[in-house]
Coordinates of C-alpha atoms and ligand atoms in Angstrom, one line a residue:
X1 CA 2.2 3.0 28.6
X2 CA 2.8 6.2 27.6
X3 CA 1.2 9.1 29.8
X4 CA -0.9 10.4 27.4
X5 CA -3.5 6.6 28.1
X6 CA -2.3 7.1 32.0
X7 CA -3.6 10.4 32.1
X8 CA -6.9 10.7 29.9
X9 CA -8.5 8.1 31.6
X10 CA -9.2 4.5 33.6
X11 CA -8.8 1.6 32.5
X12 CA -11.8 -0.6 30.8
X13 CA -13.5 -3.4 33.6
X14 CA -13.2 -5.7 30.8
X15 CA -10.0 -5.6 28.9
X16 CA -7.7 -3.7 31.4
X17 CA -6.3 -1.7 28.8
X18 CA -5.9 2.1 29.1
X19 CA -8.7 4.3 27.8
X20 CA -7.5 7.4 25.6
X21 CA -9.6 10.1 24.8
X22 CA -9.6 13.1 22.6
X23 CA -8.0 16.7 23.7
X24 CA -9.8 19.3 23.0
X25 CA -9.6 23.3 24.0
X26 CA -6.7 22.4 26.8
X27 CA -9.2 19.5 28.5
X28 CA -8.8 15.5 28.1
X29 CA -12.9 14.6 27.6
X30 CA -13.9 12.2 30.1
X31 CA -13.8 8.4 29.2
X32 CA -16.9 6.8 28.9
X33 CA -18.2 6.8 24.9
X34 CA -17.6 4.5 22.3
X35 CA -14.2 3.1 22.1
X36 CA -12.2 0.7 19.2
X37 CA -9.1 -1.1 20.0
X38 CA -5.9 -0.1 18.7
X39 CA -3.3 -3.2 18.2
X40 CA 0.2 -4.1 18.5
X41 CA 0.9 -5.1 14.9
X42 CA 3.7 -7.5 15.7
X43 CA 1.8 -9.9 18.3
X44 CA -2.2 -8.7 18.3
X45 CA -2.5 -8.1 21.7
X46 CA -4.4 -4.3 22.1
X47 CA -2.4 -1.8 23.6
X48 CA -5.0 0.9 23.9
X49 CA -8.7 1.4 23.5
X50 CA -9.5 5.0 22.2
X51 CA -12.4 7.1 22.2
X52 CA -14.4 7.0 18.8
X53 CA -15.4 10.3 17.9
X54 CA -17.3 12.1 15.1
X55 CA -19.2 15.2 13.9
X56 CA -19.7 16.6 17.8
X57 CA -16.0 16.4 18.9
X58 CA -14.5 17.8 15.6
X59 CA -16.8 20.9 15.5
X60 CA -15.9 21.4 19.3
X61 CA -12.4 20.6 18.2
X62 CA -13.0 23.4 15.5
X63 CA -14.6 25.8 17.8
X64 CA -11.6 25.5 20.4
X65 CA -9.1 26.0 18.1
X66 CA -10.8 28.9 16.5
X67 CA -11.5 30.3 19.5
X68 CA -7.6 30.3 20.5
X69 CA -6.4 31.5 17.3
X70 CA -6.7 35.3 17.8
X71 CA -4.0 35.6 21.2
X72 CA -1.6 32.9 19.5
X73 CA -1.5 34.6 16.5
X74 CA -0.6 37.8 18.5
X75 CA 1.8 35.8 20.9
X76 CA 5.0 38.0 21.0
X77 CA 7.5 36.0 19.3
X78 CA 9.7 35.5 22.3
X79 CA 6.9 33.7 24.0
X80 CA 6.3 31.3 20.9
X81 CA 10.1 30.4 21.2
X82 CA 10.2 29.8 25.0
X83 CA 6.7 26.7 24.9
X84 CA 8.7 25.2 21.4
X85 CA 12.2 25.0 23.4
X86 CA 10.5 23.5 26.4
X87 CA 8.4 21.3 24.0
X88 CA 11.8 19.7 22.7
X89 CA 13.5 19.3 25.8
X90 CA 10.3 17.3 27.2
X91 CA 10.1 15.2 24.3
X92 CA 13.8 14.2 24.4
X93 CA 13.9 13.2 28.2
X94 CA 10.2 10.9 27.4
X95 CA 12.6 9.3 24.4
X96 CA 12.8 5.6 25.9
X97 CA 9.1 5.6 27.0
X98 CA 7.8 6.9 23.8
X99 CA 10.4 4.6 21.4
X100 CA 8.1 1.8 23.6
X101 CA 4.7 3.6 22.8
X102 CA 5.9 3.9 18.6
X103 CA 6.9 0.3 18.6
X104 CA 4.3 -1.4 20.6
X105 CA 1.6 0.5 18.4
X106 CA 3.1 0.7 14.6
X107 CA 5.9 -1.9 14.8
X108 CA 8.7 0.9 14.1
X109 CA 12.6 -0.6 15.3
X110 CA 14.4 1.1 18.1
X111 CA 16.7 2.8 15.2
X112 CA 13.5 4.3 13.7
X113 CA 11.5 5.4 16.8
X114 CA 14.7 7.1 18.2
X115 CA 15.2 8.9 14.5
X116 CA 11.3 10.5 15.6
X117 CA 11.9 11.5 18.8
X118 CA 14.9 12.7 18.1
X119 CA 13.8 14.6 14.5
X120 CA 10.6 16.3 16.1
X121 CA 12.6 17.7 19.1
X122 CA 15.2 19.2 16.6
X123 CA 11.8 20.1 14.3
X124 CA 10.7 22.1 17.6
X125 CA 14.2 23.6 18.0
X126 CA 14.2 25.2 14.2
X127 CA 10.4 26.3 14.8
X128 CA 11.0 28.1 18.0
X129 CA 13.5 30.1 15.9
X130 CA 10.7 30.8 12.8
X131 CA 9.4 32.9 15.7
X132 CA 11.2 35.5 14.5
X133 CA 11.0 35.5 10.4
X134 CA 10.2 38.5 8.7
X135 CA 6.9 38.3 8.2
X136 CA 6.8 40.5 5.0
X137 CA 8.5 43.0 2.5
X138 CA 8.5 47.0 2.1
X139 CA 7.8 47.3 -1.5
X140 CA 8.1 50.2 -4.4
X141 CA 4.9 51.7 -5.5
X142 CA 4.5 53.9 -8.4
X143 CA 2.0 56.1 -6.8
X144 CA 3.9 58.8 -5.0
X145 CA 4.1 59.1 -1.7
X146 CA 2.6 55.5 -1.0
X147 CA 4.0 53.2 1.3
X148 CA 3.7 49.6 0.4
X149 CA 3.6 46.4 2.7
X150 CA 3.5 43.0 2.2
X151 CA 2.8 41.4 5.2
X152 CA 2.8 37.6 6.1
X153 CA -0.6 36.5 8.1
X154 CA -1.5 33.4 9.6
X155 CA -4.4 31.5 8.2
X156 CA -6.8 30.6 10.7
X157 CA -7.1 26.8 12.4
X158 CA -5.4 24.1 10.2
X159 CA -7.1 20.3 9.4
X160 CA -4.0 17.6 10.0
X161 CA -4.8 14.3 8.9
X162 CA -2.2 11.9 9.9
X163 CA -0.5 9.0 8.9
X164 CA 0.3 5.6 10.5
X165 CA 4.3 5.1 9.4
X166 CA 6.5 7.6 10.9
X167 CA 3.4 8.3 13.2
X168 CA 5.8 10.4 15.6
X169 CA 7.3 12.7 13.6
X170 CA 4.9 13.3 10.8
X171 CA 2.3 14.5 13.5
X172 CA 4.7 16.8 14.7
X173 CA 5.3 18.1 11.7
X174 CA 1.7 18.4 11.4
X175 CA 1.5 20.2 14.1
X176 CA 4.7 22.2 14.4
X177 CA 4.4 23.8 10.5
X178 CA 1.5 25.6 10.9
X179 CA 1.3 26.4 14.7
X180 CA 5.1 28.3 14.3
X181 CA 3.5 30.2 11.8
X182 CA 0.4 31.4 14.1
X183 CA -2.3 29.0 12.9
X184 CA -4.1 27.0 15.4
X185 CA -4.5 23.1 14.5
X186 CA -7.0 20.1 14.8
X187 CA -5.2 16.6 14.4
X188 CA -7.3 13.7 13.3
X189 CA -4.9 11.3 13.5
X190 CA -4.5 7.6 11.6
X191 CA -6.4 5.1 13.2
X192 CA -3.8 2.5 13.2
X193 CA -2.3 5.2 15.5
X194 CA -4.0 7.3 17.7
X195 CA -1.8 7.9 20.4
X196 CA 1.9 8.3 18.6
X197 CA 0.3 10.1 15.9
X198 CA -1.9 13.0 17.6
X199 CA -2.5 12.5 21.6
X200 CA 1.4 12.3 22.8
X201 CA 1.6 15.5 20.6
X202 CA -1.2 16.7 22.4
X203 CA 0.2 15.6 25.7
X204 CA 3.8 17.3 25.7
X205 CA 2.3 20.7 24.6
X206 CA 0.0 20.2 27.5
X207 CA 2.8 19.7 29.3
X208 CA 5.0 22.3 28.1
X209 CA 2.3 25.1 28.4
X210 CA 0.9 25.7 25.0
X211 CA -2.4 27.8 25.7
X212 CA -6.1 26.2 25.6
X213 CA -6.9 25.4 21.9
X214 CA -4.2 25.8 20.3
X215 CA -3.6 21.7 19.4
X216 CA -6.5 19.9 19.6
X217 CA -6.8 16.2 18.6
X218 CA -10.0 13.8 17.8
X219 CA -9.6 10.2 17.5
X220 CA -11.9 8.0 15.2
X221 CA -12.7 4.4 14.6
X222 CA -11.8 2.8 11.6
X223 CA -13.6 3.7 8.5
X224 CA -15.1 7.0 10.1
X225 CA -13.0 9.6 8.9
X226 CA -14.7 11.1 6.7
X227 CA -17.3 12.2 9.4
X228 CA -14.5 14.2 10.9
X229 CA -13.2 15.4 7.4
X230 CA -16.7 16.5 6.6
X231 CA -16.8 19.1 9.6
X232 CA -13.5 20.0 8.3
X233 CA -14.5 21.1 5.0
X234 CA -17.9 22.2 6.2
X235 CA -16.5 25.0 8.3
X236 CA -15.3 27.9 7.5
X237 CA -13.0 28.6 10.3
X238 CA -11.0 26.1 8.5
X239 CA -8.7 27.8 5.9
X240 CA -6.4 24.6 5.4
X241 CA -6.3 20.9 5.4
X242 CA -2.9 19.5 5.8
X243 CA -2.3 16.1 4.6
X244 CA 0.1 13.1 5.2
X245 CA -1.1 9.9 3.5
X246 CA -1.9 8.1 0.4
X247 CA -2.5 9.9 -3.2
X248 CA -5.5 7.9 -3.2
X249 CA -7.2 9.4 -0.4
X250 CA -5.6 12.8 -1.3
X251 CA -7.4 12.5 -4.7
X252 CA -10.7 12.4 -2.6
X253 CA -9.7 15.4 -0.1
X254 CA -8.3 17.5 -2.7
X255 CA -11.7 17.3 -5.0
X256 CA -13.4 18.4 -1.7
X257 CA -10.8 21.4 -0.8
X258 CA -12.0 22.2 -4.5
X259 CA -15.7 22.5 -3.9
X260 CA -14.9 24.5 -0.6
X261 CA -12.0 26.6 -2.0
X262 CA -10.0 25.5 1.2
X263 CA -5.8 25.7 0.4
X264 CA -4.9 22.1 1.2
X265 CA -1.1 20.8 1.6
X266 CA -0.6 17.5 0.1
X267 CA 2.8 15.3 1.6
X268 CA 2.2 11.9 -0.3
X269 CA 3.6 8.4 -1.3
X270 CA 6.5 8.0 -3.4
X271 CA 8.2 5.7 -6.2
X272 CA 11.8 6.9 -5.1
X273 CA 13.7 5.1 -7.6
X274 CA 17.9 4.8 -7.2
X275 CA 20.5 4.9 -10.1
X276 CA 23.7 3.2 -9.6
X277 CA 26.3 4.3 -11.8
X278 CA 28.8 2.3 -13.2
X279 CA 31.5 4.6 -11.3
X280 CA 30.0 4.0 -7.8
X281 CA 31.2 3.3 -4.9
X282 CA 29.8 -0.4 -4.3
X283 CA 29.9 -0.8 -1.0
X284 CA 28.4 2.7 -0.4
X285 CA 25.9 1.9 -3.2
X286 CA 24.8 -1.2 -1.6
X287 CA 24.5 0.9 2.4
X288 CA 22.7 3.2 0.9
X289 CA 19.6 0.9 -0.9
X290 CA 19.7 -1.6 1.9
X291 CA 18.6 1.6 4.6
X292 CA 17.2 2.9 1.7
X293 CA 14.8 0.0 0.7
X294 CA 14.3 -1.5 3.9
X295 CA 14.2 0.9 6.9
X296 CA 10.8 0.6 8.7
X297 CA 10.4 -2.5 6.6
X298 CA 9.6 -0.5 3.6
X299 CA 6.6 1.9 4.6
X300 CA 7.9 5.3 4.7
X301 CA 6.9 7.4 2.0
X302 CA 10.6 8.1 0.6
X303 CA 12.1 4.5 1.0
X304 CA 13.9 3.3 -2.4
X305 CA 11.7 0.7 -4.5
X306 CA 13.2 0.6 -7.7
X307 CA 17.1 0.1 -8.3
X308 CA 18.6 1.0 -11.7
X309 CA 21.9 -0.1 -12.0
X310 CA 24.2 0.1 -15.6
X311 CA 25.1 -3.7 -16.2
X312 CA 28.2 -3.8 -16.0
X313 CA 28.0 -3.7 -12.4
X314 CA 25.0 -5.8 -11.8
X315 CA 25.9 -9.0 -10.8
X316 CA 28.6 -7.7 -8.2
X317 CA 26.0 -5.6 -6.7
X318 CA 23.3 -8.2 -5.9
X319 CA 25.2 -10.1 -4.9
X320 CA 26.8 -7.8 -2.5
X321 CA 22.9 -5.8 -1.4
X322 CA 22.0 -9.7 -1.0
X323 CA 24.6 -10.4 1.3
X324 CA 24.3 -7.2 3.4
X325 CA 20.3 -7.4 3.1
X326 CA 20.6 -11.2 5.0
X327 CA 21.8 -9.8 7.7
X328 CA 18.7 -7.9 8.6
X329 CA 17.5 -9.2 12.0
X330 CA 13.1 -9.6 12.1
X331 CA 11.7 -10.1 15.1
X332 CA 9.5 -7.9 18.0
X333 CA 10.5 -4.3 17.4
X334 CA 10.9 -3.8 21.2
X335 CA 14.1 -5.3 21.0
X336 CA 16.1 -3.1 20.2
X337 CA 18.5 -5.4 18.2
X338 CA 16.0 -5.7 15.7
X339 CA 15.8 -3.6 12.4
X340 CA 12.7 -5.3 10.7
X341 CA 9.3 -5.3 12.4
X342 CA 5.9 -6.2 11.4
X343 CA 3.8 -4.7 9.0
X344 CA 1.5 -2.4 10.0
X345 CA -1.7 -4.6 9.3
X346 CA -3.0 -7.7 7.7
X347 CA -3.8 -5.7 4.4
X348 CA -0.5 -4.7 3.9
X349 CA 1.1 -8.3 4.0
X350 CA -1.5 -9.7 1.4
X351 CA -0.4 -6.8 -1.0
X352 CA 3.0 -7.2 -0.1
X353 CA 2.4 -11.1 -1.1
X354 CA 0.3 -10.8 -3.9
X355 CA 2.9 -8.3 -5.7
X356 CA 5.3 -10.3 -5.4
X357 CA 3.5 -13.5 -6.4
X358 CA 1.9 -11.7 -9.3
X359 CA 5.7 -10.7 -10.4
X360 CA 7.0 -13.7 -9.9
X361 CA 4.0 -15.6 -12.1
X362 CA 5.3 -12.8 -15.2
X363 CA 9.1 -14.2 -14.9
X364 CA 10.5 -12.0 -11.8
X365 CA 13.3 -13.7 -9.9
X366 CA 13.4 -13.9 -6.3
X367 CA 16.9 -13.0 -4.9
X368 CA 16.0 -12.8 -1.4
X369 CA 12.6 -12.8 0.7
X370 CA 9.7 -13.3 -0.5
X371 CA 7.0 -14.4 2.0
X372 CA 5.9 -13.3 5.4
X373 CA 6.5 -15.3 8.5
X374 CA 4.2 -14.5 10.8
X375 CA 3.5 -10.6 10.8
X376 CA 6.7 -9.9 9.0
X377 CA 7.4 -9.7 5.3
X378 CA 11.3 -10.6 5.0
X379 CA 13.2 -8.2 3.2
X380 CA 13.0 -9.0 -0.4
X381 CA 15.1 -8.1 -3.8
X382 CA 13.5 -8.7 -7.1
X383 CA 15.2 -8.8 -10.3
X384 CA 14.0 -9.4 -13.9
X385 CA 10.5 -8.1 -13.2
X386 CA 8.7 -7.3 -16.6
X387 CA 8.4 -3.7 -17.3
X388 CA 6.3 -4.3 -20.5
X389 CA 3.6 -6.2 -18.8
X390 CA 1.3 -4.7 -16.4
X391 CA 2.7 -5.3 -12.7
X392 CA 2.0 -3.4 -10.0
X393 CA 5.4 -3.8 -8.4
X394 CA 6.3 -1.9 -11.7
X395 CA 5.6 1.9 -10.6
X396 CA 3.1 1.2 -7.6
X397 CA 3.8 2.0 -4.4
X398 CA 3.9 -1.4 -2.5
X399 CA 4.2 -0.1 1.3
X400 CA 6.5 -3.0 2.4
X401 CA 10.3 -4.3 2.3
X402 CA 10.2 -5.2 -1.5
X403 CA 12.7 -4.1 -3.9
X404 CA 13.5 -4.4 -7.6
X405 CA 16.5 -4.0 -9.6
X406 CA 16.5 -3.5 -13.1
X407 CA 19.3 -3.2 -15.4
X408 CA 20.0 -0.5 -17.7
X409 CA 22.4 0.3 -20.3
X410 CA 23.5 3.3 -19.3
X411 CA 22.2 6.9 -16.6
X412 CA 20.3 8.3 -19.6
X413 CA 17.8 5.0 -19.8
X414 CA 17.3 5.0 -16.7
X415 CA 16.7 8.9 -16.2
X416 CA 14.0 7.7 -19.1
X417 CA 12.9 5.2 -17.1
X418 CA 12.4 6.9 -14.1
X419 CA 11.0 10.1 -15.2
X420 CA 7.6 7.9 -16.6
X421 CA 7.2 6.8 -12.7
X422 CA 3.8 8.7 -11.4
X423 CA 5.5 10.1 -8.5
X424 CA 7.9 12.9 -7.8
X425 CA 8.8 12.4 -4.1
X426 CA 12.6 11.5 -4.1
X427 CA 15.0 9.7 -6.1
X428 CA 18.8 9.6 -5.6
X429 CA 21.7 8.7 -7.8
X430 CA 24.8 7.0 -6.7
X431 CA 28.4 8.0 -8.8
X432 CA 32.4 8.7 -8.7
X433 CA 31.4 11.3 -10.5
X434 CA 30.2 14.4 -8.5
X435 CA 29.7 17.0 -11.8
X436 CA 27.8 14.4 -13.3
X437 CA 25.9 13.5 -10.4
X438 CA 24.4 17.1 -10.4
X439 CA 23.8 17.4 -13.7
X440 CA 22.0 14.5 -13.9
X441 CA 20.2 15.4 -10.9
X442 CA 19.2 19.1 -12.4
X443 CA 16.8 16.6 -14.6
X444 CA 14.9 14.5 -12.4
X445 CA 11.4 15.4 -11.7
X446 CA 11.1 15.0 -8.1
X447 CA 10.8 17.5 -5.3
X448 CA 14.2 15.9 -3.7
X449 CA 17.0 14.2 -4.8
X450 CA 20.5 12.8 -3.4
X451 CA 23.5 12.4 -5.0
X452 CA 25.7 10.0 -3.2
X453 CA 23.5 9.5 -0.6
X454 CA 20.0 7.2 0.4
X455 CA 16.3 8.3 -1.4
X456 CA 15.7 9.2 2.3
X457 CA 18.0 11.8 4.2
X458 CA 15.1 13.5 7.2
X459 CA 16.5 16.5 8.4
X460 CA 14.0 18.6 9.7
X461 CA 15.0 22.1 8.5
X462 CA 15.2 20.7 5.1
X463 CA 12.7 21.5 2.2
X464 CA 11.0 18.0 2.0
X465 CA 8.3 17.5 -0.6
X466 CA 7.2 16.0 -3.7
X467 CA 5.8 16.8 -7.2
X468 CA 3.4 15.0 -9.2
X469 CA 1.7 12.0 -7.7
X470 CA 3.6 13.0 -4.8
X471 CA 2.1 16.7 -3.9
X472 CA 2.7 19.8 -3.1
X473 CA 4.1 21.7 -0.1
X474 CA 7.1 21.7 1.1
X475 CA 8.4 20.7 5.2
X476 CA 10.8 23.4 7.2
X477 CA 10.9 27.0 7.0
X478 CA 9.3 26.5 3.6
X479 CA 6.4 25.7 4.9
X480 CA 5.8 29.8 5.8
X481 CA 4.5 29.4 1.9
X482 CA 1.8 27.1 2.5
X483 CA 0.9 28.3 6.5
X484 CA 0.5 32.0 5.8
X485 CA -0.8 34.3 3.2
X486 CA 0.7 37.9 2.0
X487 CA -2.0 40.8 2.6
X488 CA -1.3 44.1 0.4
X489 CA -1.3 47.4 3.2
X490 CA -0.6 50.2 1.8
X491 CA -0.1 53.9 3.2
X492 CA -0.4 57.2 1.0
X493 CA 0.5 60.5 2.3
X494 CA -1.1 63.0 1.0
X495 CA -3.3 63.9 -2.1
X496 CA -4.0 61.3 -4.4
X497 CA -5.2 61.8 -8.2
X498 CA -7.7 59.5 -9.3
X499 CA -9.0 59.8 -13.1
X500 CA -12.3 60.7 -12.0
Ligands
LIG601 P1 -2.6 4.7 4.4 O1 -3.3 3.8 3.4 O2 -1.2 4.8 4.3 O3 -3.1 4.5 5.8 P2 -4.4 6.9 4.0 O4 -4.3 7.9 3.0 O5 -5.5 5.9 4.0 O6 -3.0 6.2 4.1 O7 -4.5 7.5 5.5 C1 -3.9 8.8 5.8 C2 -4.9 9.6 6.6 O8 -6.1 9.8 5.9 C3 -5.3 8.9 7.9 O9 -5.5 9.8 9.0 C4 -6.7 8.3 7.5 O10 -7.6 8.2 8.7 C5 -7.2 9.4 6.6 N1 -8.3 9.0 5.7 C6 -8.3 7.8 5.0 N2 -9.4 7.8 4.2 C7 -10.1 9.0 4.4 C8 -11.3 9.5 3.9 N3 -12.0 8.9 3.0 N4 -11.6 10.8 4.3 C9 -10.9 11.4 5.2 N5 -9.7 10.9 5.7 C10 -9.3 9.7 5.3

């Protein structure tokens, strides 16, 4: 149980399962509203019940955090550094008790919870050192004797939606962007999860000392969202909504940012596609897709899902990645010998299923998986899937382990190929050749790209982002371009001529 359920509250008469509740301006709110349970994908069972909140807690959670936004944004930088650095040292001594918390509630392997504990603790170590970034430019002016400034402000309170998958981390990073910047945030986290995705985050800046309001965090049933996004768009202390999710419900929460003329920062899904040179290093070729491909069973946004590979090649590849990919052990992602877990919910197996069924019906062969046993969808490598018919394994997103592999003639077919793919996220391209490996990689329209290495590399002081389908914004120090705007100051000494 992770402290965040032992602290916020008692545990229901009927279900003995801890009560979680939302945190808002520095207070837990007392237990005792409407709860929903939140479930342990792999086995059922309900690990927590969590508050269910709406229109009243997000505009309080609004309120708060506009309230504390003034004195943070003032904090002397020194101070800022000190709560991050104690933030990341409390998070790394919680790490076994919270890689329990991330796998009981989204099914993530030891492997994978570690990497988030481990990434948001470094995330906090870079922050507490964007502290101290200019926060502008002197420029030239024309006018004499004018002094010109440009001069980086924070923007307000920041809207953080959330997602499910690397639940951890990505709510740090929703969290951590903006707040080193000097913006005050409101999570609303995924309702798949609540408590690794917003209230530990809450909980270890409690702990480390943040002040009242600056993180705030309201938890919603399913299917109520969009009561709390509605008080985020309604109000104007709210200058940006910072998403993590699905370009399908970005496509709704960008039209609104739109009618309210709210920045919004989209980090979305991803078609990541690999291309295996005929030059490659096979063995490295086939490490990288497998973690590539299958690494939280296939639902993080930059995991590989297409393979292009020149043909000469083919054959001794799959059968080498199907070799390698057998070897995956499946089972209760609290073991920690286990690297695939469930999927996240019931939904996700069907579509896992019913893409691969529909691809299989269209001539797609099956070179390993292909069905779920129980709540897990065995790793699963697809060859010969039609790219002239209309399959949704084709360029969709399928959020699960299923990979295809498609042949190609040569690197500029598949560059072809890959550059009619909706998303922009990441791609990477394996080779012997490193001068062609960057050249090729100059091309690709994606926000990131690897050459010689996996479609996902997380460091967190990297530039991470997408293009397209994908979004817009980009993760570590970067991020000062979407968390703060430039204001124009200017000083003129002495007399100035205007032409009236
Ligand atoms: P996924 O399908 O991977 O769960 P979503 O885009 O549905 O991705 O979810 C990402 C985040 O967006 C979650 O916090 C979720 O609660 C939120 N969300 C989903 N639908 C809406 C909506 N209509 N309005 C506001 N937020 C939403």
């Amino acid at each position: 149980m992770s402290q965040a359920a032992q602290q916020t509250g008692a545990s229901s008469s009927q279900t003995s399962v801890p009560h979680t509740t939302h945190f808002i301006g520095g207070r837990w709110c007392p237990p005792g509203g409407p709860t929903f349970p939140d479930y342990n994908p792999y086995n059922g069972e309900i690990v927590y019940d969590i508050a269910s909140g709406g229109r009243a807690e997000a505009q309080e959670a609004v309120a708060a955090a506009a309230a504390a936004f003034p004195a943070w944004a003032a904090l002397a930088p020194i101070e800022r550094q000190r709560l991050f650095l104690k933030a990341a040292d409390l998070t790394d001594r919680r790490l076994p008790e919270i890689v329990r918390t991330v796998a009981v509630e989204t099914g993530a392997s030891a492997a994978f919870a570690a990497f988030q504990v481990r990434w948001s603790s470094n995330l906090m170590r870079q922050a507490s050192g964007w502290a101290y970034l200019p926060c502008g430019d002197v420029l030239r002016s024309d006018m004499p004797g004018r002094f010109a400034m440009a001069v980086r402000k924070p923007l307000g309170v920041v809207a953080g939606f959330t997602p499910w998958n690397g639940a951890f981390n990505l709510a740090w990073r929703t969290a951590i962007l903006p707040m080193a910047f000097g913006n005050t945030v409101v999570i609303k986290p995924s309702e798949e999860a609540p408590v690794s995705a917003g209230l530990l985050v809450a909980e270890i800046l409690e702990e480390a000392g943040f002040p009242s309001g600056v993180i705030n965090v309201v938890t919603h049933a399913p299917g109520e969202a969009g009561k709390i996004a509605d008080v985020f768009f309604e109000s104007p202390a709210v200058r940006c909504i910072n998403f993590t999710g699905s370009a399908a419900t970005a496509r709704i929460l960008a039209e609104r940012a739109g009618r309210a003329l709210k920045r919004i920062v989209l980090e979305l899904g991803g078609f990541n596609p690999m291309l295996v040179l005929r030059d490659a290093n096979i063995t490295e070729a086939v490490n990288a897709t497998v973690f590539g491909a299958f690494f939280h069973q296939g639902q993080i946004c930059m995991n590989t899902r297409k393979v292009y590979i020149e043909r000469p090649i083919h054959d001794e590849f799959v059968e080498k990645l199907a070799a390698k990919t057998l070897t995956l052990k499946a089972g209760d992602p609290t073991d920690p010998s286990i690297i695939i877990g469930p999927l996240i919910n019931d939904r996700a197996l069907r579509q896992c299923e019913e893409r691969v069924r529909d691809a299989v019906d269209r001539g797609a062969r099956v070179v390993t998986g292909g069905r779920a046993n129980g709540k897990i969808f065995a790793p699963t490598i697809l060859t010969h899937v039609p790219t002239d018919a209309i399959c949704s394994l084709g360029t969709e997103e399928t959020f699960g382990p299923v990979l295809v592999i498609e042949a190609v003639d040569d690197a500029e077919e598949a560059l072809t190929r890959a550059q009619a793919i909706p998303y922009g996220l990441s791609a990477a391209i394996m080779t012997g050749n490193e001068d062609r490996g960057l050249e090729l990689a100059q091309r690709f329209d994606t926000g990131i790209i690897h050459v010689n290495g996996a479609t996902m590399a997380g460091e967190p002081s990297l530039p991470n982002g997408g293009v397209k389908d994908s979004g817009w914004g980009r993760s570590g120090h970067y991020s000062i371009e979407d968390f703060t705007e430039v204001r124009l100051t200017t000083l003129t000494h002495g007399s100035v001529k205007y032409p009236f």
